[in-house]
Coordinates of N, CA and C in Angstrom, one line a residue:
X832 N 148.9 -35.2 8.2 CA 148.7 -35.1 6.8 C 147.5 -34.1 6.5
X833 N 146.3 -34.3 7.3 CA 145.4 -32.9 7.0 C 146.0 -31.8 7.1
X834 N 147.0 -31.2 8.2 CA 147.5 -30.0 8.4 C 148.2 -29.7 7.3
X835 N 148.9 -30.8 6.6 CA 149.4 -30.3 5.4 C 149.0 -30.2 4.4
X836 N 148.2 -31.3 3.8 CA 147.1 -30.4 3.1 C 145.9 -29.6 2.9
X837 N 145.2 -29.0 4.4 CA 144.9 -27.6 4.5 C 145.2 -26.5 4.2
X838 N 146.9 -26.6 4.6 CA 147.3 -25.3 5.1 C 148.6 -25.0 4.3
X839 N 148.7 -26.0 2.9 CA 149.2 -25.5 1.9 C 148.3 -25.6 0.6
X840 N 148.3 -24.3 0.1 CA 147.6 -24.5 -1.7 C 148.4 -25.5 -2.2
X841 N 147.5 -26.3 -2.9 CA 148.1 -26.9 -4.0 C 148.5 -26.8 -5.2
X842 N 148.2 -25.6 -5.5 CA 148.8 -24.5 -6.5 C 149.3 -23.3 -6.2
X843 N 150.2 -23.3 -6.8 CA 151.0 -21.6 -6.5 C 151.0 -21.3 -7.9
X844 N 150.7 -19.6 -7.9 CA 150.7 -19.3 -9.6 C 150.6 -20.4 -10.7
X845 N 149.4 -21.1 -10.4 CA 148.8 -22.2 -11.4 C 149.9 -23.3 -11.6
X846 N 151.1 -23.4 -10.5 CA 151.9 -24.5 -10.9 C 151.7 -25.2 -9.8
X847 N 152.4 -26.9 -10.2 CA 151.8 -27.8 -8.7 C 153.0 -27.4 -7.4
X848 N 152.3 -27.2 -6.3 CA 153.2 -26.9 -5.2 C 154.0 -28.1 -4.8
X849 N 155.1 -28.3 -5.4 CA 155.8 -29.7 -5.3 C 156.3 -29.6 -3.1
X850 N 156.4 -28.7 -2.7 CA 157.1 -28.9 -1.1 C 156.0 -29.2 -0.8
X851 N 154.6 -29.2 -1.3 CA 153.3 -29.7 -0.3 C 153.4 -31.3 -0.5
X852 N 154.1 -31.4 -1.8 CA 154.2 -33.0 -2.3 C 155.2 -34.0 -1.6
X853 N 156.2 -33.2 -1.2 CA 157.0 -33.8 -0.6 C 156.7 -33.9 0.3
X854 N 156.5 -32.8 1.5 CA 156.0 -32.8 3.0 C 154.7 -34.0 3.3
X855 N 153.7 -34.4 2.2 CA 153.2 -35.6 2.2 C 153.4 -36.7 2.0
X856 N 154.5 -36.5 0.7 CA 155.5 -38.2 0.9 C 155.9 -38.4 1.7
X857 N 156.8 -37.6 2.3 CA 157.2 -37.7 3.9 C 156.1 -38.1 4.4
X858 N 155.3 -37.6 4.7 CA 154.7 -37.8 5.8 C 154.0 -39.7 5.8
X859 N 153.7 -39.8 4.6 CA 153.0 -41.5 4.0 C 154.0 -42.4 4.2
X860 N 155.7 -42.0 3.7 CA 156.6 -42.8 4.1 C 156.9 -43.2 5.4
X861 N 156.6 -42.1 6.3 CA 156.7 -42.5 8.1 C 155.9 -43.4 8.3
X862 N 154.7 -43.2 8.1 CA 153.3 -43.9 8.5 C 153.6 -45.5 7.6
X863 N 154.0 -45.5 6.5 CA 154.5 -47.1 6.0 C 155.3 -47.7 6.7
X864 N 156.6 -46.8 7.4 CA 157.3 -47.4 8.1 C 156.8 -48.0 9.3
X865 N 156.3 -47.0 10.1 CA 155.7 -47.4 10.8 C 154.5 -48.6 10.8
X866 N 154.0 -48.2 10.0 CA 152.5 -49.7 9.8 C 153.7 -50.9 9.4
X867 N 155.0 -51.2 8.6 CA 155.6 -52.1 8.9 C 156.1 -52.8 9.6
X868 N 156.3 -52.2 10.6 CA 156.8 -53.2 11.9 C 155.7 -53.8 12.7
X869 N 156.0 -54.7 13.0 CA 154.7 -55.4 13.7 C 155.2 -55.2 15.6
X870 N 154.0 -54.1 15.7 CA 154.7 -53.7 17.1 C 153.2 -54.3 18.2
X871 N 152.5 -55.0 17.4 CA 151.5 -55.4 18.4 C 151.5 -56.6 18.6
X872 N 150.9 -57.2 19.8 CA 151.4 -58.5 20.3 C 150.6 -59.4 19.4
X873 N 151.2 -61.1 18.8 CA 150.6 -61.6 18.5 C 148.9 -62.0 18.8
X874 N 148.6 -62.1 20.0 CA 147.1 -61.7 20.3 C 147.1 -60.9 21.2
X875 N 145.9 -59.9 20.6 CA 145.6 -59.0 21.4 C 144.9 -59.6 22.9
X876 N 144.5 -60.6 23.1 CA 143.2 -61.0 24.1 C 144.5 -61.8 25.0
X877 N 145.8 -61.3 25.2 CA 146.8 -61.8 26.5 C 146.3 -60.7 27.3
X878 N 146.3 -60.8 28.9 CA 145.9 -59.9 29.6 C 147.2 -59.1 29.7
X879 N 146.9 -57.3 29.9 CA 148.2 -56.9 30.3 C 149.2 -57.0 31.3
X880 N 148.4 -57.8 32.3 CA 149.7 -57.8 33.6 C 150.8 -58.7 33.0
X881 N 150.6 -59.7 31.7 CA 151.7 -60.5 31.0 C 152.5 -60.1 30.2
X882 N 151.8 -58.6 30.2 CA 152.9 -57.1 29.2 C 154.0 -56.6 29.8
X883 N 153.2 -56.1 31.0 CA 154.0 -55.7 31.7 C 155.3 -56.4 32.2
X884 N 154.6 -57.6 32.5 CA 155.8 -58.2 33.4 C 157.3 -58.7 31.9
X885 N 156.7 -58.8 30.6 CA 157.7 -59.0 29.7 C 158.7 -58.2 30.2
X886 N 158.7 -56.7 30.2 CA 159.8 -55.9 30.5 C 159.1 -54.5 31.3
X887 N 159.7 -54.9 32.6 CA 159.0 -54.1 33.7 C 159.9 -52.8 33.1
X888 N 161.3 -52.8 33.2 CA 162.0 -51.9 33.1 C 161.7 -50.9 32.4
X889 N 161.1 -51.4 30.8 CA 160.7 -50.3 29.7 C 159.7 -49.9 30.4
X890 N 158.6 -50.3 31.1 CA 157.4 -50.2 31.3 C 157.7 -48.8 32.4
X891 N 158.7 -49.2 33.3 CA 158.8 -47.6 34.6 C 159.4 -46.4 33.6
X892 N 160.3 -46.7 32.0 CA 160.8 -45.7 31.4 C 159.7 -44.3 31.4
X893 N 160.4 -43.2 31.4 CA 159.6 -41.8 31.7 C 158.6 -41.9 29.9
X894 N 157.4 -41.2 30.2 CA 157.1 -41.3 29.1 C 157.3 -39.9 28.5
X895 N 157.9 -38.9 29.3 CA 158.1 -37.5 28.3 C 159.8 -38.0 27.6
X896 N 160.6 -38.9 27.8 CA 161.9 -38.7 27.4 C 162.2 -39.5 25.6
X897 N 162.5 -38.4 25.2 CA 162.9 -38.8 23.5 C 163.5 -40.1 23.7
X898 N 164.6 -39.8 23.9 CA 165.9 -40.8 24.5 C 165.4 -42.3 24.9
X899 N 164.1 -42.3 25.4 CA 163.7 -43.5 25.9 C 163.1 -44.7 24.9
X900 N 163.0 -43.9 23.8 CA 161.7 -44.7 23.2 C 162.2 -46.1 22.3
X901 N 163.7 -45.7 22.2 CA 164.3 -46.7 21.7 C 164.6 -48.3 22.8
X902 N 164.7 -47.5 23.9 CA 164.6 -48.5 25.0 C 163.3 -49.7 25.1
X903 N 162.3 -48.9 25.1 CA 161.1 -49.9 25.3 C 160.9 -51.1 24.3
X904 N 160.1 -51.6 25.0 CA 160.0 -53.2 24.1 C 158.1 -52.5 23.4
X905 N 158.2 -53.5 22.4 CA 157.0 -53.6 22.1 C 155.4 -53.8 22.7
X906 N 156.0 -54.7 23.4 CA 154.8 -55.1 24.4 C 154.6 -54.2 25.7
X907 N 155.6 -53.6 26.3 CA 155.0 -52.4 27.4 C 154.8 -51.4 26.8
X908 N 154.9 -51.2 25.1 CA 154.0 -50.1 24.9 C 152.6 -50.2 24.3
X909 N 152.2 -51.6 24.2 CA 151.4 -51.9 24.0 C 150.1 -51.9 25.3
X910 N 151.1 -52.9 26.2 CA 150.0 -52.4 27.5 C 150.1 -51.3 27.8
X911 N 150.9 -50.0 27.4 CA 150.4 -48.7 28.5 C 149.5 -48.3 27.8
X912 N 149.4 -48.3 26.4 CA 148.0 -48.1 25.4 C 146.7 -48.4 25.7
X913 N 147.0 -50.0 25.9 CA 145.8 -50.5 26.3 C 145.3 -50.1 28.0
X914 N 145.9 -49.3 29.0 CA 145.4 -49.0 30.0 C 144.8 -48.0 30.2
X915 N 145.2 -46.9 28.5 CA 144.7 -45.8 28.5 C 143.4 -45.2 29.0
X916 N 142.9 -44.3 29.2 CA 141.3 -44.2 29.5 C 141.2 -42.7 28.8
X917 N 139.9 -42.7 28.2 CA 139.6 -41.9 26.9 C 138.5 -40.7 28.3
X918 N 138.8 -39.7 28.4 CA 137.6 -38.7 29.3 C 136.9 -38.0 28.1
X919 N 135.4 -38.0 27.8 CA 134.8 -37.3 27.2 C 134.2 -36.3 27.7
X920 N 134.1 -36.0 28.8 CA 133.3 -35.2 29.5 C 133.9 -33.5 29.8
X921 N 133.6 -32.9 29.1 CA 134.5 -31.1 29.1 C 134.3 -30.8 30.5
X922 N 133.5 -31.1 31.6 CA 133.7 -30.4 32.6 C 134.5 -31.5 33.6
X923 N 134.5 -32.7 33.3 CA 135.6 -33.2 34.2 C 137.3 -32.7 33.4
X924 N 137.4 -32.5 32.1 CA 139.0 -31.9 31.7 C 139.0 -31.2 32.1
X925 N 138.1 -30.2 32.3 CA 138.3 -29.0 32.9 C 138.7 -28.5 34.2
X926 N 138.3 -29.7 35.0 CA 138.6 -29.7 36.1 C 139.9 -30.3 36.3
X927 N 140.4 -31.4 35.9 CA 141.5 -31.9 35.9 C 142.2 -30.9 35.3
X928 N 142.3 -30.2 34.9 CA 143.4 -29.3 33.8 C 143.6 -28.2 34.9
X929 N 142.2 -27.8 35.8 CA 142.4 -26.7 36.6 C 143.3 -27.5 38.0
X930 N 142.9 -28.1 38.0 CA 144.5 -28.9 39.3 C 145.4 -29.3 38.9
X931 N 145.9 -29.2 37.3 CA 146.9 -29.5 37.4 C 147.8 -27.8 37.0
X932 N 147.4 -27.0 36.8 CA 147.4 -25.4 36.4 C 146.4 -24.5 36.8
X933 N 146.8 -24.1 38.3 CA 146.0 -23.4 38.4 C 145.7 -21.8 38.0

């Protein structure tokens, strides 16, 4: 939503840019849909090896494939989230980024 409203005026020749208006309805409509479904586990404080094991199968699905996402269950995408690890440090990315492209 920032990219869209940065990187379109809100006015063109003093009238309201209605495709910027759209391209943001769209975009608030996804995001409602999305915040509608309740994709998180009733409590968050289950350990994840209880995620996992709900549906191992979603859980080995590739994570680059479109095609998959319909497959997975809620709760193995909740534990791969939760196993995530956040790197702050620019000279360790940088290092990882150089082995994986050299």
């Amino acid at each position: 939503m920032t990219f869209i409203h940065e990187g379109n005026h809100t006015l063109v020749e003093n009238l309201i840019n209605f495709e910027k208006m759209r391209m943001l309805a769209r975009a608030v409509r996804m995001l409602h849909c999305c915040r509608s479904h309740s994709n998180v586990p009733l409590s968050p404080l289950r350990s994840r090896v209880s995620h996992l094991h709900e549906d191992s199968q979603a859980a080995r699905t590739s994570t680059c494939s479109e095609q998959s996402l319909g497959t997975r269950s809620p709760a193995s995408t909740w534990a791969y989230v939760q196993q995530l690890k956040v790197i702050n440090n620019q000279r360790e990315l940088s290092r990882l980024s150089r082995e994986l492209e050299p």
